[in-house]
Amino acid sequence: MKLLLTGARVIDPSQSIDSRLDIFLEDGKIAKVGTNLSKSTKTKDSEKITKIMDLSGMIIVPGLIDMHTHLREPGFEYKETIASGAAAAVAGGFTSIACMPNTDPVNDNRSITEFIRRKASDAAMANVYPVGAISKNSDGSQLTEFWDMKEAGIVALSDDGRPVMNSALMRRAMEYAHSLKLPVISHCEDISLSAYGLMNEGYYSTILGMKGIPSIAEEAMVARDILIAEFTKTSVHIAHVSTGGSVRLIHNAKKRGLNVTAETAPHYFTLTDEALQSYDTSYKVNPPLRSKQDVAAIKEGLADGTIDVIACDHAPHGRTDKEVEFEYATNGISGLETSLALSLTLIGNKILKWPELITRMSLNPARILNIPKGTLQEGADADITVIDPELKWTVDARTFRSRGKNTPFNKYQLQGKAVMTIVGGEIKYDGR
Amino acid sequence: MKFDRKDILGIQDLSVDEIHLILETAESFLEISTRPIKKVPTLRGKTIINLFYEASTRTRTSFEIAGKRLSADTINISSSTSSVVKGETLIDTARNLEAMNPDIIVIRHSVAGAPHLLAALVKQSIINAGDGAHEHPTQALLDMMTMKEHKGKIAGLKVAIIGDIEHSRVARSNIYGLSKMGAHVALAGPATMLPRDIEQMGVNVFTKVEDAISDADVVMMLRIQLEREKQNIFPSLREYSQHYCLNRKNIQLAKKDVIVMHPGPINRGVEISPDIADDPSFSVILDQVNKGVAVRMALLYLLTGGSE
């Protein structure tokens, strides 16, 4: 299939492009980026062009990448399947996603990795990159076969959902993974500090009478992982940064030239723990929603580049997981279909410029995961997201492609939306 | 004043006028419990369900007696004897109870916010009889009623609340109520039992019991749950009682006419010495229990449209 996209503003941070250009897609690749391509391609090759699309008023960016999702299959198909998650991804504008290994069984060996890739290939929606577990069954005691899983297709390692509490194991994991050029994604949580916690520890946990999760539960582990990365001359990627203290630690590590990267999720720069006063379980997430000061620090970290990536930590759940007492509810937000619009508020609020936002939602995750994505260079895979920056829409969880309708953003009025998602040259989502 | 609230979920939600109305209504009900025939027909034909997911003697009995003295039909459900043991969720239990058309559901639950979940779900009035470490509104109301009777007022009183503030729903409800009514609240407990940012609730916070008791009109001692020792919240009951127990000596720091309160059940010799607990010149502990019935009668009456 050949596609000629015309009339849109093209933003590609990998080539410092931000101008009105045409893009010609051929055989699943980006064949040409330039001006007036309709003339040249028409005269030379007109019969081969199957479709010309006028995308005036739209913004074309390299396909968005969410490097932190939970697809729940195998094991929790009632929450999400690889197919439903990959469909939710393209509906949210994501052409590639990485999925965390905390399924049942855990993705801690080649056969599960292969299963995930086969299911993703059958679904044929977004590209799905499996993340392998650091430890067998993610129980923190014994390393998995990183090399074997890498050959099977994992792009990173993480015990996400749980921290690696054993510092010696984390050190070995980072050393071994580094030699294989696999990033280690760290879920930073000292569970001796966070145990039984339900929300951020502070004024609101105090008045609500709920056990708090102190910010130091995250920060102590961020500090530890930075120290291990420095000592072993390796790297670490900090998942779902939620506190101002973590931002400060990562900022200082980067200033000292250490190989530390970090991500945050839209809810950590959009919501505070004040929202928990409703006892609405859709706000229950781990790490928890933090204070106003933390939210301000997260935004600052995004603005100054301390936080490299926005990843939504897509955590779909079924109704039975959330329609219970707050303490019994599971953690997580189904985020893929609201992530872009929530992130676009950062542009409206003058925290990020367009190319900076796209860097954090496409180029940087591609670089961290070492995947050949996040660019519109000629010859690259034709993974493209078309965004209508003006479109005003209301979140309606019932219409989510994701099986997880658990979102605190239901009924939110948002502006800007992915209206078309092209993966490998094929239109996988068209919401125009 | 018309009382048009559907539920009583916490003192945080109540206005000063509403608290006054509840206390005045309760005062008018006190006398019923002193009659030879302790029953009035006010709530005849009304059904009240006491849904208790957590052990309770005082509160459950108090609600049951309150309902019965107003001639309501009261039904008690406790989690060990209900379909909870069969795995039914709170939401399903609530919908089933709702289908039987009671007028009021009183709920106690170990999880903070459980009554709020219920209130949003069913059309019946919900009374929170204690949710986790969050609120225990009827306890705070009966405490304020007791203070008002013994001191003639609430505004301007200095009230010291001593003990495990972090895990206490009684403390939170009293802080809200007393602050709204113009009293000054001082808290004291080991630093490990003082929750983060508690001073933002508008209270003075101390780690020495003497500092909080000093010049107090009311001293309220909280129950120390014995299992906290294992969680390293404090080193030992021995050390706790040496420094935080209310006794003949430290009570001298309070005003001469101080009253001593405790929501019960008390640990004699841990947070309060037996001779203080039993001394009628200080202790109003059993009077609190007596007021509890009147306060609960008042709420049942007001929620079923009694003020109209």
XYZ file of C-alpha atoms in Angstrom:
740
model
C 0.000 0.000 0.000
C 1.197 3.447 -0.882
C 0.129 6.550 0.921
C 0.838 10.190 0.330
C 0.144 12.395 3.333
C -0.064 16.066 2.470
C -0.797 19.374 4.092
C 0.158 18.546 7.688
C 2.711 20.072 10.003
C 5.440 17.449 10.358
C 7.355 17.302 13.616
C 10.292 14.904 13.780
C 12.733 15.667 16.589
C 15.170 13.026 15.296
C 15.856 15.258 12.295
C 14.931 18.575 13.896
C 12.057 18.880 11.446
C 9.103 21.109 12.248
C 7.441 22.348 9.089
C 4.721 21.711 6.579
C 5.874 18.732 4.533
C 4.506 15.828 2.563
C 5.301 12.252 3.458
C 5.236 9.402 0.997
C 4.898 5.884 2.365
C 5.735 2.858 0.295
C 6.085 -0.824 1.174
C 5.735 -0.161 4.872
C 8.589 2.331 4.897
C 8.911 6.073 4.794
C 9.956 6.550 1.201
C 10.207 10.313 1.038
C 9.719 13.410 3.158
C 9.644 16.722 1.308
C 7.642 19.491 -0.292
C 5.229 19.124 -3.170
C 5.617 15.377 -3.291
C 2.244 15.079 -4.974
C 3.695 16.586 -8.131
C 6.837 14.510 -8.283
C 5.257 11.277 -7.235
C 2.268 11.815 -9.488
C 4.218 12.540 -12.610
C 6.609 9.698 -12.140
C 4.532 7.080 -10.557
C 0.928 8.189 -10.461
C -0.686 4.841 -11.081
C 1.068 3.303 -8.101
C -0.237 5.809 -5.591
C -3.283 4.273 -4.088
C -4.224 7.046 -1.749
C -3.513 10.714 -1.228
C -4.668 12.121 2.075
C -5.049 15.813 2.733
C -4.185 16.302 6.401
C -4.310 20.088 6.558
C -4.527 21.327 10.126
C -3.127 18.058 11.432
C 0.247 17.313 12.976
C 2.244 14.317 11.817
C 4.753 12.850 14.246
C 6.834 9.684 14.376
C 4.621 6.940 15.777
C 4.256 7.381 19.533
C 5.830 4.784 21.801
C 4.602 3.829 25.262
C 7.386 1.920 26.949
C 5.372 0.974 30.030
C 2.140 -0.968 29.582
C 0.525 -4.019 31.132
C -1.265 -6.232 28.637
C -2.347 -8.846 31.223
C -2.126 -11.818 28.829
C -1.384 -14.587 29.669
C -3.343 -15.003 32.854
C -5.660 -12.031 33.272
C -7.474 -11.906 29.962
C -10.578 -10.451 31.606
C -8.555 -7.288 32.276
C -6.873 -7.053 28.887
C -5.563 -9.202 26.087
C -2.580 -8.510 23.907
C -5.028 -7.868 21.072
C -7.267 -5.489 23.038
C -4.255 -3.682 24.483
C -2.633 -3.305 21.092
C -5.934 -1.986 19.707
C -6.160 0.484 22.579
C -2.609 1.564 21.769
C -3.328 2.533 18.166
C -6.569 4.221 19.243
C -4.463 6.317 21.583
C -1.924 7.126 18.866
C 0.745 4.605 19.887
C 2.397 2.580 17.168
C 4.680 0.724 19.548
C 4.305 -0.370 23.145
C 6.460 -2.305 25.562
C 4.602 -4.669 27.863
C 5.657 -5.523 31.393
C 6.223 -9.135 32.420
C 3.874 -9.342 35.417
C 1.445 -11.712 33.754
C 0.549 -15.195 34.991
C 2.815 -16.933 34.297
C 5.379 -14.142 34.469
C 7.314 -13.435 31.273
C 10.494 -14.890 32.712
C 11.456 -17.256 29.910
C 11.639 -17.602 26.149
C 8.344 -19.443 25.706
C 6.267 -16.659 27.275
C 8.147 -14.045 25.277
C 7.449 -15.984 22.101
C 3.797 -16.375 23.065
C 3.439 -12.613 23.532
C 5.089 -11.889 20.213
C 2.905 -14.401 18.403
C -0.270 -12.946 19.908
C 0.877 -9.446 19.011
C 1.637 -10.511 15.487
C -1.829 -12.103 15.168
C -3.424 -8.927 16.519
C -1.534 -6.876 13.916
C -2.226 -3.532 15.557
C 0.619 -1.782 17.403
C 4.118 -3.217 17.578
C 4.426 -4.987 20.912
C 7.830 -5.267 22.555
C 7.944 -7.643 25.514
C 9.873 -6.742 28.645
C 11.352 -9.757 30.401
C 11.423 -10.333 34.133
C 14.654 -9.702 36.009
C 14.031 -12.547 38.428
C 12.205 -15.829 38.038
C 8.524 -15.300 38.774
C 9.612 -11.740 39.632
C 10.084 -12.938 43.176
C 13.459 -11.279 43.551
C 15.604 -14.305 44.207
C 17.089 -15.741 41.012
C 18.024 -14.133 37.679
C 16.181 -15.148 34.545
C 17.888 -16.084 31.268
C 18.377 -12.588 29.891
C 20.290 -13.747 26.826
C 17.776 -16.371 25.789
C 14.891 -13.958 26.229
C 16.762 -11.307 24.274
C 17.052 -13.708 21.386
C 13.330 -14.360 21.715
C 12.602 -10.643 21.460
C 12.602 -8.846 24.796
C 13.799 -5.245 24.666
C 14.282 -4.583 28.370
C 14.232 -6.174 31.798
C 12.049 -5.329 34.760
C 10.262 -6.891 37.705
C 7.757 -4.040 37.393
C 4.836 -4.239 39.725
C 7.360 -5.228 42.318
C 10.701 -3.740 43.298
C 13.954 -5.692 43.290
C 14.504 -5.415 47.026
C 17.703 -7.473 46.986
C 20.434 -4.960 46.133
C 22.957 -7.630 45.208
C 20.517 -9.140 42.710
C 19.856 -5.684 41.238
C 23.581 -5.095 40.870
C 24.065 -8.412 39.040
C 21.029 -7.749 36.853
C 22.329 -4.338 35.824
C 25.807 -5.664 35.067
C 24.610 -8.630 33.048
C 21.885 -6.705 31.229
C 24.320 -3.927 30.343
C 26.648 -6.400 28.669
C 23.703 -7.488 26.515
C 22.686 -3.865 25.822
C 19.353 -4.473 27.503
C 18.015 -1.625 29.623
C 16.915 -2.382 33.165
C 13.657 -0.651 34.102
C 13.421 -0.231 37.843
C 10.180 -0.133 39.812
C 11.507 1.866 42.755
C 9.700 1.033 45.965
C 11.170 0.043 49.287
C 8.391 -2.259 50.395
C 9.449 -2.121 54.036
C 8.484 1.563 53.878
C 5.415 1.201 51.664
C 3.902 -1.945 53.164
C 0.103 -1.835 53.471
C 0.142 1.733 52.164
C -2.832 2.846 50.089
C -2.015 6.420 49.088
C 0.616 9.132 49.402
C 1.613 9.762 52.996
C 0.739 13.344 53.880
C -2.088 15.549 55.028
C -4.700 13.712 52.953
C -3.734 10.218 54.127
C -3.877 11.623 57.655
C -7.375 13.042 57.377
C -8.660 10.069 55.384
C -7.270 7.612 57.904
C -5.472 5.601 55.267
C -2.025 4.082 55.621
C 0.404 6.226 53.699
C 3.116 5.375 51.210
C 5.928 7.828 51.977
C 7.805 9.490 49.129
C 11.017 8.062 50.603
C 9.819 4.552 49.703
C 10.434 5.546 46.075
C 13.374 7.858 46.597
C 15.467 5.476 48.686
C 15.389 2.985 45.813
C 16.016 5.618 43.139
C 19.117 6.617 45.097
C 20.189 2.984 45.414
C 19.794 2.267 41.722
C 21.712 5.410 40.764
C 24.524 4.314 43.074
C 24.593 0.830 41.550
C 24.620 2.266 38.019
C 27.507 4.539 38.934
C 29.517 1.880 40.724
C 29.071 -0.740 37.998
C 29.356 1.795 35.139
C 26.042 0.600 33.754
C 22.686 2.263 33.227
C 19.233 2.222 34.725
C 15.835 3.487 33.671
C 13.596 4.637 36.525
C 9.945 3.741 35.950
C 6.934 5.889 36.896
C 8.663 8.720 38.778
C 6.131 10.256 41.155
C 8.024 12.410 43.669
C 9.975 15.640 43.694
C 12.768 13.905 45.592
C 13.194 11.357 42.785
C 13.338 14.148 40.221
C 16.088 15.842 42.249
C 18.108 12.611 42.568
C 17.842 11.884 38.847
C 18.641 15.488 37.960
C 21.834 15.361 40.027
C 22.818 11.974 38.603
C 22.452 13.268 35.065
C 24.423 16.379 35.923
C 27.249 14.130 37.021
C 27.086 12.362 33.658
C 25.599 9.096 34.858
C 23.626 6.931 32.501
C 20.246 7.286 34.178
C 16.953 7.806 32.383
C 13.465 8.201 33.746
C 9.804 8.204 32.871
C 6.653 9.563 34.438
C 2.989 8.977 33.686
C 0.276 11.520 32.816
C -1.524 11.012 36.130
C 1.580 12.110 38.037
C 1.536 15.527 36.404
C -2.261 15.836 36.268
C -3.652 14.674 39.612
C -2.778 15.025 43.299
C -3.571 12.997 46.391
C -6.311 15.506 47.191
C -8.477 13.551 44.723
C -8.491 10.556 47.063
C -11.007 12.323 49.314
C -13.741 10.785 47.200
C -12.444 7.284 48.024
C -12.866 6.655 44.285
C -10.811 3.563 43.511
C -10.050 4.774 39.998
C -7.491 7.080 41.650
C -5.730 4.149 43.285
C -2.414 3.643 41.593
C 1.113 2.609 42.538
C 3.185 4.691 43.060
C 0.351 6.762 44.488
C -0.804 10.191 43.376
C 1.410 12.636 45.241
C 1.234 16.188 46.556
C 0.914 19.483 44.693
C 4.631 20.108 45.274
C 5.502 16.744 43.723
C 3.342 17.466 40.690
C 5.131 20.788 40.234
C 8.517 19.043 40.468
C 7.468 16.395 37.920
C 6.499 19.144 35.479
C 9.798 20.883 36.060
C 11.613 17.592 35.500
C 9.770 17.118 32.223
C 10.588 20.661 31.140
C 14.315 20.494 31.883
C 14.769 16.999 30.468
C 15.418 15.239 33.773
C 12.448 13.044 32.891
C 13.104 11.621 29.443
C 9.867 9.810 28.775
C 6.121 9.965 29.276
C 4.750 6.430 29.596
C 1.273 5.868 30.918
C 1.816 2.679 32.947
C -1.327 1.357 31.257
C -2.837 -0.873 33.923
C -6.238 -2.161 32.820
C -8.466 -3.863 35.372
C -11.894 -5.457 35.411
C -14.860 -4.048 37.295
C -14.493 -6.635 40.033
C -10.980 -5.345 40.757
C -12.122 -1.769 41.294
C -15.759 -1.900 42.471
C -14.798 -2.792 46.018
C -13.704 -1.041 49.203
C -10.696 1.217 48.557
C -8.306 -0.946 50.532
C -9.227 -4.051 48.546
C -9.079 -2.388 45.111
C -6.195 -3.049 42.745
C -3.764 -0.370 41.651
C -3.743 1.087 38.182
C -5.207 3.282 35.476
C -6.153 2.248 31.958
C -4.134 4.971 30.288
C -3.355 4.320 26.630
C -6.402 6.136 25.282
C -5.992 9.308 27.339
C -2.207 9.579 27.598
C -1.623 11.763 24.542
C -4.375 14.268 25.273
C -3.310 14.600 28.908
C 0.285 15.077 27.779
C -0.779 17.732 25.285
C -1.865 19.877 28.244
C 1.868 20.325 28.892
C 2.057 22.237 25.614
C -0.972 24.330 26.473
C 0.566 25.088 29.871
C 3.874 26.099 28.261
C 5.825 23.366 30.028
C 6.907 21.650 26.809
C 7.083 22.663 23.178
C 5.751 20.289 20.533
C 9.124 18.790 19.536
C 10.015 18.311 23.220
C 6.782 16.450 23.893
C 7.236 14.209 20.853
C 10.815 13.525 21.945
C 9.466 12.250 25.270
C 6.713 10.189 23.676
C 8.574 8.718 20.712
C 12.281 9.405 20.167
C 13.490 8.933 23.748
C 11.648 5.688 24.429
C 12.992 4.336 21.113
C 16.523 5.246 22.135
C 16.212 3.795 25.634
C 14.758 0.524 24.305
C 17.245 0.431 21.376
C 14.462 -0.061 18.873
C 14.605 1.379 15.339
C 11.594 3.629 15.840
C 10.823 7.199 16.778
C 11.901 8.766 13.490
C 10.490 9.790 10.119
C 13.807 9.370 8.344
C 13.562 8.022 4.840
C 13.893 4.259 4.989
C 12.480 3.982 8.498
C 9.381 1.913 9.277
C 6.273 3.852 8.323
C 5.000 4.244 11.899
C 3.151 7.522 12.028
C 0.731 9.246 14.343
C -1.556 11.951 12.995
C -2.751 14.331 15.691
C -5.579 16.823 15.477
C -4.333 19.421 17.957
C -7.610 21.355 18.024
C -10.075 18.513 18.420
C -12.072 18.884 21.632
C -13.387 15.636 22.979
C -14.832 14.123 26.132
C -13.343 10.977 27.602
C -15.882 8.162 27.647
C -14.368 5.034 29.150
C -17.192 2.916 27.742
C -15.782 3.522 24.269
C -12.239 2.423 25.165
C -10.759 -0.317 23.004
C -9.030 -1.442 26.151
C -10.926 -3.932 28.251
C -9.902 -1.828 31.228
C -12.412 0.977 31.695
C -10.703 2.026 34.924
C -9.830 5.671 34.559
C -10.131 8.702 36.802
C -10.330 10.819 33.650
C -13.778 9.677 32.558
C -15.854 12.678 31.421
C -12.733 14.874 31.235
C -12.912 17.479 28.491
C -9.639 17.289 26.604
C -8.164 18.919 23.559
C -6.063 17.142 20.946
C -6.296 13.553 19.859
C -4.644 11.031 17.608
C -6.981 10.807 14.635
C -4.985 8.354 12.567
C -2.377 5.787 13.474
C -0.262 4.136 10.815
C 1.852 1.104 11.679
C 4.247 -0.278 9.074
C 2.525 1.760 6.376
C -0.929 0.429 7.204
C -3.700 2.492 8.729
C -4.514 0.729 11.988
C -6.742 3.413 13.406
C -8.704 6.092 11.619
C -10.839 8.241 13.866
C -11.266 11.179 11.499
C -33.802 24.173 61.148
C -34.531 21.383 58.720
C -32.120 18.465 58.657
C -32.023 17.314 55.051
C -28.926 15.189 54.977
C -29.235 11.699 53.521
C -26.265 10.187 55.360
C -24.005 10.725 58.353
C -20.596 9.762 57.022
C -18.331 11.991 59.062
C -18.112 15.063 61.241
C -15.998 16.645 58.495
C -19.172 17.109 56.436
C -21.369 18.548 59.197
C -21.985 22.242 59.768
C -21.928 23.862 63.197
C -25.710 24.308 62.993
C -26.201 20.650 62.194
C -24.043 19.616 65.145
C -26.049 21.916 67.433
C -29.299 20.466 66.132
C -28.108 16.890 66.658
C -26.908 17.624 70.193
C -30.115 19.454 71.134
C -32.240 16.668 69.693
C -30.163 14.132 71.626
C -30.632 16.101 74.843
C -34.387 15.926 74.371
C -34.168 12.141 73.994
C -32.066 11.589 77.142
C -35.100 11.438 79.358
C -36.692 8.522 77.481
C -33.956 6.204 78.716
C -34.800 7.064 82.319
C -38.464 6.092 82.097
C -39.778 2.806 83.473
C -41.154 2.053 79.985
C -38.232 3.098 77.770
C -40.040 3.228 74.461
C -41.719 5.850 72.310
C -43.542 5.161 69.051
C -41.621 7.728 66.996
C -40.021 5.324 64.484
C -42.708 2.661 64.491
C -42.683 0.893 61.132
C -39.121 1.973 60.298
C -36.422 -0.622 59.695
C -32.801 -0.153 60.682
C -30.044 -2.548 59.700
C -26.832 -2.629 61.712
C -24.219 -3.968 59.293
C -21.070 -4.652 61.269
C -17.969 -5.864 59.468
C -15.821 -5.326 62.542
C -16.215 -6.437 66.112
C -18.144 -4.050 68.338
C -19.999 -4.361 71.593
C -20.663 -0.811 72.677
C -21.514 0.829 69.380
C -23.638 -1.985 68.003
C -25.604 -2.393 71.217
C -26.019 1.361 71.488
C -27.460 1.613 67.960
C -29.732 -1.334 68.594
C -31.059 0.097 71.846
C -31.465 3.526 70.226
C -33.564 2.041 67.441
C -35.653 -0.085 69.789
C -36.418 2.766 72.177
C -37.835 4.626 69.184
C -39.879 1.520 68.217
C -37.973 0.880 64.994
C -37.312 -2.685 63.896
C -33.581 -3.244 64.178
C -31.703 -6.046 62.519
C -28.083 -6.877 63.262
C -25.767 -8.370 60.697
C -22.194 -9.165 61.571
C -19.638 -10.274 59.016
C -18.978 -13.639 60.625
C -22.604 -14.697 60.279
C -23.434 -13.118 56.934
C -22.796 -14.027 53.318
C -19.487 -12.166 53.612
C -18.042 -15.507 54.581
C -19.407 -16.846 51.288
C -17.458 -14.185 49.402
C -20.216 -11.689 48.695
C -18.911 -8.198 48.051
C -19.980 -5.181 50.064
C -21.682 -3.793 46.965
C -23.762 -6.928 46.432
C -24.644 -7.140 50.107
C -25.735 -3.508 49.997
C -27.906 -3.997 46.914
C -29.578 -6.996 48.491
C -30.277 -5.127 51.701
C -31.526 -2.181 49.670
C -33.995 -4.479 47.922
C -35.560 -5.235 51.300
C -36.345 -1.544 51.793
C -34.862 -0.689 55.148
C -34.845 2.987 56.126
C -31.362 3.286 57.566
C -28.228 1.177 57.274
C -25.651 1.605 60.023
C -22.258 0.342 58.930
C -19.010 -0.344 60.679
C -16.113 -1.450 58.500
C -12.365 -1.832 58.955
C -11.744 -0.099 55.615
C -11.768 3.701 55.500
C -14.341 4.950 53.010
C -16.539 1.829 53.009
C -19.605 3.795 54.243
C -19.026 6.333 51.460
C -19.062 3.541 48.885
C -22.342 2.320 50.334
C -23.879 5.799 50.508
C -23.189 6.443 46.847
C -24.796 3.148 45.947
C -28.055 2.824 47.854
C -30.984 5.147 48.387
C -31.190 4.469 52.120
C -29.589 6.675 54.738
C -26.164 5.462 55.821
C -24.709 6.091 59.256
C -20.999 5.538 59.640
C -20.426 3.621 62.870
C -16.664 3.729 62.345
C -14.631 3.221 59.176
C -11.019 2.163 59.559
C -8.923 4.958 61.018
C -11.055 7.557 59.274
C -14.120 8.711 61.219
C -16.433 7.643 64.003
C -18.966 10.474 63.920
C -21.430 9.164 66.513
C -18.596 8.779 69.018
C -17.515 12.402 68.522
C -21.121 13.573 68.864
C -21.611 11.711 72.125
C -18.255 13.027 73.331
C -19.278 16.597 72.550
C -22.647 16.051 74.199
C -20.892 14.810 77.333
C -18.525 17.799 77.365
C -21.395 20.194 76.821
C -23.319 18.762 79.758
C -20.393 18.776 82.177
C -18.850 22.085 81.093
C -21.955 23.931 79.948
C -20.370 24.708 76.587
C -17.899 23.444 74.024
C -16.514 26.703 72.637
C -13.322 27.750 74.381
C -12.679 24.396 76.076
C -9.196 23.026 76.003
C -9.376 19.352 75.079
C -6.351 17.047 75.200
C -6.493 13.836 73.171
C -3.768 11.389 74.139
C -2.515 8.200 72.537
C -2.400 6.504 69.143
C -3.707 9.364 67.005
C -2.586 7.740 63.759
C -4.905 4.758 64.067
C -7.774 6.574 65.780
C -11.019 7.405 64.022
C -12.263 8.785 67.329
C -9.456 11.352 67.318
C -10.171 12.477 63.764
C -13.906 12.903 64.296
C -13.330 14.753 67.556
C -10.726 17.041 65.990
C -13.217 18.006 63.279
C -16.105 18.423 65.687
C -14.314 20.244 68.470
C -12.564 22.600 66.057
C -15.870 23.463 64.388
C -17.456 24.109 67.789
C -14.682 26.430 68.880
C -12.725 24.239 71.287
C -8.927 24.076 71.304
C -7.487 20.635 70.707
C -4.072 19.477 71.887
C -2.762 16.056 70.907
C -0.033 14.017 72.511
C 1.445 10.647 71.767
C 4.714 9.010 70.806
C 6.062 10.574 67.566
C 5.349 7.270 65.821
C 1.641 7.606 66.601
C 1.268 11.145 65.283
C 0.340 11.025 61.596
C 2.114 13.223 59.088
C 0.903 16.818 58.745
C -1.687 16.361 61.512
C -0.984 19.926 62.703
C -2.629 21.095 59.458
C -5.919 20.028 61.022
C -5.561 23.046 63.309
C -4.396 21.270 66.467
C -1.408 21.626 68.773
C 0.760 18.553 68.745
C 3.059 17.328 71.527
C 5.103 14.241 72.250
C 4.957 14.736 76.029
C 1.621 14.013 77.609
C 2.210 16.711 80.255
C 2.371 19.437 77.592
C -1.025 18.499 76.184
C -2.757 17.943 79.532
C -1.538 21.188 81.029
C -4.528 23.402 81.812
C -6.946 21.089 79.988
C -10.704 21.118 80.664
C -11.098 17.691 79.120
C -8.615 14.833 78.782
C -9.547 12.123 76.341
C -7.459 8.973 76.465
C -7.385 6.673 73.436
C -7.150 2.937 73.521
C -3.752 1.495 72.705
C -4.161 -1.526 70.502
C -1.881 -4.115 71.953
C -0.766 -5.481 68.573
C 0.927 -2.156 67.709
C 3.861 -3.260 69.841
C 4.707 -5.905 67.254
C 4.631 -3.341 64.439
C 7.375 -1.309 66.105
C 5.028 1.630 66.577
C 6.371 1.785 70.109
C 8.981 -0.288 71.942
C 6.873 -1.841 74.673
C 3.645 -1.466 76.632
C 5.821 -1.044 79.705
C 7.544 2.007 78.292
C 4.292 3.384 76.882
C 2.494 3.168 80.202
C 5.422 4.775 82.020
C 5.188 7.897 79.868
C 1.682 8.138 78.430
C -0.585 6.665 81.088
C -2.977 9.132 82.710
C -2.433 8.908 86.462
C -2.912 10.760 89.746
C 0.285 12.712 89.200
C 0.014 14.065 85.671
C -3.690 14.811 85.988
C -2.745 17.532 88.488
C -1.481 19.571 85.520
C -5.007 19.848 84.137
C -7.683 22.234 85.396
C -9.052 21.322 88.841
C -12.465 20.448 87.393
C -11.065 18.413 84.492
C -13.161 15.574 83.148
C -11.571 12.381 81.845
C -13.031 10.576 78.858
C -12.274 7.350 77.018
C -14.115 5.845 74.019
C -13.524 2.337 75.374
C -12.718 -0.398 75.656
C -10.074 0.675 78.139
C -6.769 -1.018 78.841
C -6.472 -0.485 82.566
C -2.942 0.382 83.528
C -1.826 0.993 79.947
C -3.312 4.315 78.844
C -5.265 5.067 81.992
C -4.662 4.052 85.591
C -7.603 2.226 87.191
C -7.973 4.738 89.997
C -8.493 7.565 87.489
C -10.860 5.522 85.328
C -12.961 4.652 88.356
C -12.822 8.018 90.137
C -16.186 9.753 89.686
C -14.612 13.136 90.416
C -12.745 12.849 87.084
C -14.158 10.054 85.008
C -17.233 10.514 82.810
C -16.535 7.352 80.826
C -19.821 5.618 81.611
C -21.717 8.848 81.098
C -20.334 8.868 77.556
C -21.909 5.471 76.982
C -25.215 6.783 78.299
C -25.083 9.796 75.953
C -24.267 7.448 73.068
C -27.782 6.013 73.068
C -29.355 9.508 73.000
C -27.099 10.720 70.171
C -27.912 7.671 68.081
C -31.617 8.083 68.771
C -31.311 11.683 67.593
C -29.606 10.684 64.345
C -32.114 7.936 63.577
C -34.906 10.430 64.230
C -33.402 13.228 62.144
C -32.495 10.975 59.212
C -36.044 9.623 59.009
C -37.396 13.124 58.630
C -37.892 14.005 62.280
C -37.014 17.672 61.856
C -39.709 18.262 59.264
